[in-house]
Coordinates of N, CA, C and O in Angstrom, one line a residue:
X69 N -115.1 5.6 349.0 CA -115.3 6.9 349.3 C -116.9 6.8 349.7 O -117.7 6.1 349.0
X70 N -117.0 7.5 350.7 CA -118.5 7.8 351.3 C -119.0 9.0 350.9 O -118.5 10.1 350.9
X71 N -120.1 9.1 350.4 CA -121.0 9.9 349.8 C -122.4 9.9 350.3 O -122.9 9.0 351.0
X72 N -123.1 11.3 350.9 CA -124.2 11.3 350.8 C -125.0 11.5 349.7 O -124.8 12.7 349.2
X73 N -126.2 11.0 349.4 CA -126.8 11.1 348.1 C -127.6 12.3 348.2 O -128.4 12.5 349.2
X74 N -127.5 13.0 347.2 CA -128.9 14.6 347.2 C -129.6 14.4 346.5 O -130.8 15.0 346.3
X75 N -129.6 13.3 345.5 CA -130.7 13.0 344.6 C -130.8 11.5 344.4 O -129.8 10.9 344.7
X76 N -132.0 10.8 343.9 CA -131.8 9.4 343.5 C -131.0 9.1 342.3 O -131.1 9.5 341.4
X77 N -130.5 8.0 342.8 CA -129.7 7.1 341.8 C -130.0 5.8 341.4 O -130.0 5.1 342.7
X78 N -130.2 5.8 340.4 CA -130.9 4.2 339.8 C -129.8 3.2 340.6 O -128.7 3.2 340.0
X79 N -130.3 2.3 341.2 CA -129.2 0.9 341.7 C -128.2 1.7 342.8 O -127.6 0.7 343.1
X80 N -128.4 2.7 343.3 CA -127.6 3.1 344.4 C -128.5 3.4 345.5 O -128.0 3.2 347.0
X81 N -129.5 4.3 345.5 CA -130.3 4.7 346.6 C -130.9 6.3 346.7 O -130.9 6.7 345.2
X82 N -131.7 6.6 347.7 CA -132.5 7.6 347.6 C -132.0 9.0 348.2 O -130.6 8.8 349.0
X83 N -132.3 9.8 347.9 CA -131.6 11.0 348.6 C -132.0 11.0 350.0 O -132.5 10.5 351.0
X84 N -130.5 11.7 351.0 CA -130.1 11.2 352.3 C -129.5 10.2 352.7 O -129.2 10.1 353.7
X85 N -129.6 9.0 352.1 CA -128.7 7.9 352.0 C -127.0 8.0 352.0 O -126.5 8.7 351.1
X86 N -126.4 7.3 352.9 CA -125.1 7.5 353.0 C -124.6 6.1 352.3 O -125.1 5.0 352.5
X87 N -123.9 6.5 351.3 CA -123.4 5.1 350.5 C -122.0 4.9 350.3 O -121.0 6.2 350.6
X88 N -121.4 3.9 350.0 CA -119.9 3.7 350.0 C -120.0 3.6 348.5 O -120.4 2.2 347.5
X89 N -119.0 4.2 347.2 CA -118.8 3.6 346.2 C -117.3 4.0 345.9 O -116.7 4.4 346.8
X90 N -116.8 3.5 344.9 CA -115.4 3.8 344.3 C -115.1 4.9 343.9 O -116.1 5.7 343.8
X91 N -113.7 5.4 344.5 CA -113.3 6.8 344.2 C -113.8 7.5 343.3 O -114.1 8.5 343.1
X92 N -113.5 6.9 341.9 CA -113.7 7.5 340.8 C -114.9 7.6 340.2 O -115.2 8.9 339.5
X93 N -115.7 6.6 340.8 CA -117.1 7.3 340.4 C -117.6 8.2 341.1 O -118.6 9.3 340.5
X94 N -117.2 8.6 342.7 CA -117.8 9.1 343.1 C -117.0 10.6 342.8 O -118.0 11.7 342.8
X95 N -116.0 11.0 342.5 CA -115.2 12.2 342.0 C -115.7 12.7 341.0 O -115.5 13.7 340.6
X96 N -115.7 11.6 340.0 CA -115.7 11.6 338.6 C -117.3 12.2 338.0 O -117.8 12.7 337.1
X97 N -118.2 11.6 339.1 CA -119.6 11.2 338.4 C -120.9 11.9 339.6 O -121.2 12.6 338.8
X98 N -120.6 11.5 340.4 CA -121.6 11.7 341.3 C -121.5 13.1 342.1 O -122.5 14.0 341.9
X99 N -120.2 13.5 342.2 CA -119.9 14.9 343.0 C -120.4 16.1 342.0 O -120.9 16.7 342.1
X100 N -119.8 15.7 340.8 CA -119.5 16.9 339.9 C -121.4 17.1 339.4 O -121.8 18.1 339.0
X101 N -122.0 16.1 339.3 CA -123.1 16.2 338.6 C -124.2 16.6 339.7 O -125.4 16.8 339.7
X102 N -123.8 16.7 341.2 CA -124.8 17.2 342.1 C -125.5 16.1 343.1 O -126.6 16.3 343.0
X103 N -125.1 15.0 342.6 CA -126.2 13.6 343.0 C -125.6 13.3 344.1 O -126.3 12.7 345.0
X104 N -124.2 13.7 344.8 CA -123.9 13.4 346.0 C -122.9 14.1 346.5 O -122.4 15.1 345.7
X105 N -122.7 14.4 347.9 CA -121.8 15.2 348.5 C -120.9 14.0 349.7 O -121.5 13.5 349.5
X106 N -119.8 14.7 349.6 CA -118.9 13.9 350.3 C -119.0 14.1 352.0 O -119.9 14.9 352.2
X107 N -119.4 12.8 352.5 CA -119.6 12.4 353.7 C -118.5 13.0 355.1 O -117.3 12.9 354.5
X108 N -119.0 13.7 355.8 CA -118.3 13.9 357.1 C -119.3 13.8 358.1 O -120.3 13.7 358.0
X109 N -118.3 13.9 359.3 CA -119.1 13.9 360.4 C -120.3 14.9 360.9 O -121.2 14.8 361.7
X110 N -120.2 16.1 360.4 CA -120.9 17.2 360.6 C -122.0 17.1 359.5 O -123.3 17.7 359.6
X111 N -122.0 15.6 358.7 CA -123.0 15.6 357.6 C -124.4 15.6 357.9 O -125.6 15.3 357.4
X112 N -124.6 14.9 359.4 CA -125.7 14.2 360.0 C -126.6 15.3 359.5 O -128.3 15.0 359.6
X113 N -126.7 16.6 359.9 CA -127.6 18.0 359.6 C -127.9 17.8 358.1 O -129.3 17.9 358.2
X114 N -127.0 17.6 357.5 CA -127.5 17.6 356.1 C -128.5 16.5 355.5 O -129.3 16.7 354.9
X115 N -128.0 15.2 356.1 CA -128.8 14.1 355.9 C -129.9 14.2 356.5 O -131.5 14.0 355.6
X116 N -130.6 15.0 357.8 CA -131.5 15.2 358.2 C -132.7 16.1 357.2 O -133.6 15.8 356.9
X117 N -131.8 17.2 356.8 CA -132.6 18.2 355.7 C -133.0 17.8 354.6 O -134.0 17.8 353.9
X118 N -132.1 16.8 354.0 CA -132.5 16.1 352.9 C -133.5 14.8 353.0 O -134.6 15.3 352.2
X119 N -133.6 14.5 354.1 CA -134.5 13.6 354.2 C -136.0 14.1 354.7 O -136.9 13.8 354.3
X120 N -135.9 15.4 355.0 CA -137.3 15.7 355.6 C -137.3 16.6 354.4 O -138.9 16.6 354.1
X121 N -136.9 16.9 353.4 CA -137.1 17.6 352.2 C -137.7 16.5 351.0 O -139.0 16.6 350.5
X122 N -137.4 15.3 351.2 CA -137.6 14.0 350.8 C -139.2 13.6 351.3 O -140.1 13.1 350.1
X123 N -139.5 13.5 352.6 CA -140.7 13.1 353.2 C -141.6 14.2 352.8 O -143.2 13.9 352.6
X124 N -141.5 15.4 352.5 CA -142.4 16.7 352.5 C -142.9 16.2 350.8 O -144.1 16.8 350.5
X125 N -141.8 16.0 349.8 CA -142.3 16.1 348.8 C -143.1 14.5 348.5 O -143.9 14.4 347.6
X126 N -142.5 13.4 348.9 CA -143.1 12.4 348.9 C -144.7 12.2 349.1 O -145.2 12.8 349.7
X127 N -145.1 11.2 348.4 CA -146.6 11.1 348.8 C -147.0 10.1 350.2 O -146.1 9.5 350.0
X128 N -147.7 10.8 350.9 CA -147.3 10.2 352.3 C -147.5 8.6 352.3 O -146.7 8.1 353.0
X129 N -148.4 8.0 351.9 CA -148.2 6.5 352.1 C -148.7 5.9 351.2 O -149.3 6.3 350.1
X130 N -148.8 4.4 351.1 CA -149.2 3.6 350.0 C -151.0 3.7 349.7 O -151.0 3.5 348.4
X131 N -151.4 3.6 350.4 CA -152.9 3.7 350.2 C -153.2 5.1 349.5 O -154.2 5.4 348.9
X132 N -152.7 6.3 350.0 CA -152.9 7.5 349.3 C -152.2 7.5 347.7 O -152.8 7.9 347.2
X133 N -151.1 6.7 347.7 CA -150.4 6.6 346.4 C -151.4 5.4 345.6 O -151.6 6.3 344.6
X134 N -152.4 4.8 346.3 CA -153.2 4.0 345.3 C -154.2 4.9 344.9 O -154.9 5.0 343.7
X135 N -154.7 5.8 345.7 CA -155.7 6.7 345.2 C -155.4 7.7 344.2 O -156.1 8.1 343.4
X136 N -154.0 8.7 344.2 CA -153.7 8.9 343.1 C -153.6 8.6 342.0 O -153.4 9.0 341.0
X137 N -153.1 6.9 342.2 CA -152.9 6.2 340.9 C -154.3 6.2 340.1 O -154.4 6.4 338.9
X138 N -155.4 6.0 341.0 CA -156.8 5.8 340.5 C -156.8 7.3 339.7 O -157.6 6.9 338.5
X139 N -157.0 8.3 340.1 CA -157.1 9.6 339.4 C -156.6 9.9 338.3 O -156.7 10.2 337.4
X140 N -155.0 9.0 338.5 CA -154.2 10.0 337.2 C -154.6 9.0 336.4 O -154.4 9.3 334.9
X141 N -154.8 7.5 336.6 CA -155.2 6.7 335.1 C -156.5 6.8 334.8 O -157.1 6.5 333.6
X142 N -157.4 7.7 335.4 CA -158.5 7.7 335.1 C -158.7 8.8 333.7 O -159.7 8.7 332.9
X143 N -158.4 9.7 333.8 CA -158.0 10.9 333.0 C -157.0 11.0 331.8 O -155.6 10.9 332.6
X144 N -157.5 11.5 330.7 CA -156.3 11.7 329.9 C -155.6 12.9 330.0 O -156.4 13.9 330.5
X145 N -154.4 13.3 330.0 CA -153.8 14.6 330.0 C -153.3 14.9 328.7 O -152.7 14.5 328.3
X146 N -153.8 16.4 328.6 CA -153.4 17.0 327.3 C -152.2 17.9 327.6 O -152.2 18.7 328.7
X147 N -151.5 17.7 326.6 CA -149.8 18.5 326.8 C -150.1 19.5 325.5 O -150.0 18.7 324.7
X148 N -150.2 20.8 325.5 CA -149.8 21.5 324.8 C -148.3 22.1 324.4 O -147.9 22.7 325.5
X149 N -148.3 21.9 323.2 CA -147.0 22.2 322.9 C -147.0 23.0 321.4 O -147.7 22.9 320.6
X150 N -145.6 23.5 321.3 CA -145.2 24.2 320.0 C -145.1 23.3 318.8 O -144.3 22.5 319.1
X151 N -145.7 23.0 317.8 CA -145.6 22.0 316.6 C -145.4 22.8 315.0 O -145.9 23.7 314.8
X152 N -144.6 22.1 314.5 CA -144.1 22.8 312.9 C -145.2 21.7 312.1 O -146.2 21.1 312.3
X153 N -145.2 21.8 310.8 CA -145.6 20.9 309.7 C -145.5 19.6 309.7 O -144.3 19.0 310.6
X154 N -146.4 18.5 309.6 CA -146.5 17.2 309.9 C -146.3 16.7 311.6 O -146.5 15.7 311.7
X155 N -146.9 17.4 312.1 CA -147.0 17.3 313.6 C -145.7 17.3 314.4 O -145.5 16.4 315.2
X156 N -144.5 17.5 313.5 CA -143.4 17.4 314.5 C -143.3 18.7 315.5 O -143.6 19.8 315.4
X157 N -142.7 18.2 316.6 CA -142.4 19.4 317.7 C -140.9 19.9 317.5 O -140.1 19.5 316.8
X158 N -140.8 21.2 318.2 CA -139.9 22.1 318.4 C -139.2 21.2 319.6 O -139.6 21.7 320.8
X159 N -138.2 20.6 319.3 CA -137.9 19.8 321.0 C -138.4 18.6 321.1 O -138.9 18.2 320.4
X160 N -138.6 18.3 322.5 CA -139.5 17.3 322.8 C -140.1 17.8 324.2 O -139.8 18.9 324.7
X161 N -140.8 17.1 324.7 CA -141.9 17.2 325.6 C -141.1 17.0 327.0 O -140.5 15.9 327.2
X162 N -141.0 17.8 328.1 CA -140.3 17.8 329.0 C -141.0 17.3 330.3 O -142.2 17.2 330.2
X163 N -140.3 16.7 331.1 CA -141.2 16.0 332.2 C -141.6 17.0 333.4 O -142.5 17.0 333.6
X164 N -141.5 18.3 332.8 CA -141.7 20.0 333.9 C -143.1 19.9 333.0 O -143.9 20.1 334.1
X165 N -143.3 19.8 331.7 CA -144.4 20.4 331.0 C -145.4 19.2 331.4 O -146.8 19.2 331.4
X166 N -145.0 17.8 331.5 CA -146.0 16.6 331.9 C -146.5 16.9 333.4 O -147.7 16.8 333.6
X167 N -145.4 17.0 334.2 CA -146.0 17.5 335.4 C -146.5 18.5 335.8 O -147.8 18.5 336.4
X168 N -146.7 19.8 335.1 CA -147.5 20.8 335.2 C -149.1 20.5 334.4 O -150.1 20.5 335.3
X169 N -148.8 19.6 333.5 CA -150.3 19.1 332.8 C -151.2 18.2 333.9 O -152.5 18.2 334.1
X170 N -150.3 17.7 334.3 CA -150.8 16.4 335.3 C -151.5 17.2 336.7 O -152.6 16.5 337.0
X171 N -150.5 18.3 336.9 CA -151.2 19.1 338.1 C -152.7 19.8 337.6 O -153.8 19.9 338.6
X172 N -152.5 20.3 336.7 CA -153.7 20.8 336.1 C -154.9 19.8 335.9 O -155.9 20.3 336.3
X173 N -154.9 18.8 335.4 CA -155.9 17.7 335.5 C -156.3 16.9 336.6 O -157.4 17.2 336.8
X174 N -155.3 16.6 337.1 CA -155.7 15.7 338.4 C -155.9 16.7 340.0 O -156.5 15.9 341.0
X175 N -155.1 17.6 339.9 CA -155.2 18.5 341.2 C -154.0 18.0 342.4 O -154.0 18.5 343.5
X176 N -153.3 16.8 341.7 CA -152.3 16.3 342.8 C -150.8 16.8 342.0 O -150.4 16.6 341.1
X177 N -150.3 17.1 342.9 CA -149.0 17.8 342.9 C -148.1 16.6 342.6 O -147.9 15.6 343.2
X178 N -147.4 16.4 341.4 CA -146.2 15.3 341.2 C -145.1 15.8 340.7 O -144.9 17.0 340.0
X179 N -144.1 15.2 341.4 CA -142.9 15.8 341.1 C -142.2 15.4 339.7 O -142.2 14.0 339.5
X180 N -141.1 16.2 339.2 CA -141.0 15.6 337.9 C -139.9 14.7 337.5 O -139.8 14.3 336.8
X181 N -139.3 14.7 338.8 CA -138.5 13.3 339.0 C -139.1 11.7 339.1 O -138.2 11.2 338.8
X182 N -140.5 12.0 339.5 CA -140.6 10.6 339.3 C -141.1 10.2 338.2 O -141.7 9.3 338.1
X183 N -141.4 11.3 336.9 CA -142.0 10.7 335.9 C -140.8 10.1 334.9 O -139.9 10.7 334.6
X184 N -141.3 9.0 334.2 CA -140.6 8.4 333.6 C -141.2 8.3 332.1 O -142.0 7.8 331.5
X185 N -140.3 8.5 331.1 CA -140.4 8.8 329.8 C -139.5 7.8 329.0 O -138.2 8.2 329.4
X186 N -139.7 6.8 328.7 CA -139.0 5.8 327.9 C -138.0 6.5 326.9 O -137.4 6.4 326.3
X187 N -139.2 6.9 325.7 CA -138.7 7.6 324.5 C -138.9 8.8 324.8 O -139.8 9.1 324.8
X188 N -137.8 9.9 324.1 CA -138.2 11.2 323.9 C -139.6 11.3 323.5 O -139.7 10.8 322.3
X189 N -140.6 12.2 323.7 CA -141.6 12.3 322.9 C -141.5 13.7 322.3 O -141.2 14.9 322.4
X190 N -141.7 13.2 320.8 CA -141.5 14.5 320.0 C -142.2 14.7 318.5 O -141.7 15.0 317.7
X191 N -143.4 13.9 318.7 CA -144.5 14.0 318.0 C -145.8 14.2 318.6 O -145.9 13.8 319.7
X192 N -146.7 14.6 318.0 CA -147.8 14.9 318.1 C -148.8 13.7 318.2 O -148.4 12.7 317.9
X193 N -150.1 13.5 319.2 CA -150.6 12.1 319.4 C -150.6 11.8 320.9 O -150.6 12.6 321.8
X194 N -151.1 10.4 320.8 CA -151.3 10.0 322.2 C -149.8 9.0 322.4 O -149.0 8.5 321.8
X195 N -149.6 9.2 323.8 CA -148.2 8.6 324.5 C -148.6 8.0 326.0 O -149.5 8.7 326.5
X196 N -147.9 7.5 326.2 CA -147.8 6.8 327.8 C -146.8 7.2 328.4 O -145.5 7.0 328.0
X197 N -146.6 7.4 329.6 CA -145.6 7.9 330.6 C -145.9 7.5 331.9 O -146.8 6.9 332.1
X198 N -144.7 6.5 332.8 CA -144.9 6.1 333.7 C -144.8 7.0 334.9 O -143.9 8.1 334.9
X199 N -145.4 7.1 336.3 CA -145.4 8.0 337.3 C -145.2 7.1 338.5 O -146.0 6.5 339.2
X200 N -144.0 7.2 339.3 CA -143.6 6.7 340.3 C -144.2 7.3 341.7 O -143.2 8.1 341.8
X201 N -145.2 6.8 341.7 CA -146.0 7.6 343.0 C -145.0 7.0 344.5 O -145.3 7.9 345.5
X202 N -144.9 5.9 344.5 CA -144.6 5.4 345.9 C -143.5 4.2 345.5 O -143.7 3.9 344.2
X203 N -143.0 3.4 346.5 CA -142.0 2.5 346.1 C -142.7 1.3 345.3 O -142.0 0.5 344.7
X204 N -143.9 0.9 345.9 CA -144.5 0.0 345.5 C -145.4 0.2 344.5 O -146.4 -0.6 343.6
X205 N -146.0 1.5 344.1 CA -147.1 2.3 343.5 C -146.7 2.9 342.1 O -145.9 3.9 342.4
X206 N -146.8 2.5 340.6 CA -146.6 3.2 339.8 C -147.7 3.4 339.0 O -148.6 2.2 338.5
X207 N -148.2 4.6 338.4 CA -149.3 4.9 337.6 C -148.8 5.1 336.0 O -147.6 5.4 335.9
X208 N -149.6 4.3 335.0 CA -149.4 5.0 333.6 C -150.5 5.7 333.0 O -151.7 5.6 333.6
X209 N -149.5 7.1 333.0 CA -150.8 7.8 332.3 C -151.0 8.2 330.7 O -150.0 8.1 330.5
X210 N -151.8 8.4 330.6 CA -152.3 8.7 329.0 C -152.0 10.2 328.5 O -152.6 10.9 329.2
X211 N -150.7 10.5 327.8 CA -150.8 11.7 327.5 C -151.5 12.0 326.0 O -151.1 11.2 325.1
X212 N -151.8 13.2 325.9 CA -152.5 13.5 324.4 C -151.4 14.7 324.0 O -151.9 15.8 324.5
X213 N -150.6 14.7 323.5 CA -149.9 16.2 322.9 C -150.3 16.8 321.8 O -150.9 16.0 320.8
X214 N -151.1 17.7 322.1 CA -151.5 18.5 321.0 C -151.1 20.0 320.6 O -150.3 20.5 321.6
X215 N -151.3 20.4 319.7 CA -150.6 21.7 319.4 C -151.2 23.0 320.0 O -152.2 23.0 320.1
X216 N -150.3 23.9 320.2 CA -150.8 25.1 321.2 C -151.4 26.0 320.3 O -151.1 26.1 319.2

């Protein structure tokens, strides 16, 4: 089955890529979750619009990504969340909250989908997350989760 990816899928491709996958994987996983759409001959316009949106969101080049990395790693980012007794959070810190905090501190707009949180952040204190800025550039950001 040929699909056009609408979002990045690890090990498969980036948005706008045309990939060949097994029928069950495409029909039961990728398409229902909105990660891909069926490929058609008229899909070239869709591919172009997806790639245009991807380039608009992406950091322009590797040099700019290195500059952004330096900015992000220079400052600690404070994320304010609601917390209960003993420093436990009500839920977990989301990538959207992290992206907003990074934008406030550094002035650089970071897409929430590029933020990698290894374990869910469910407590106050210092944590680290990774931000994939470019294919070859990744920044490690120090987070301080503080009560609101």
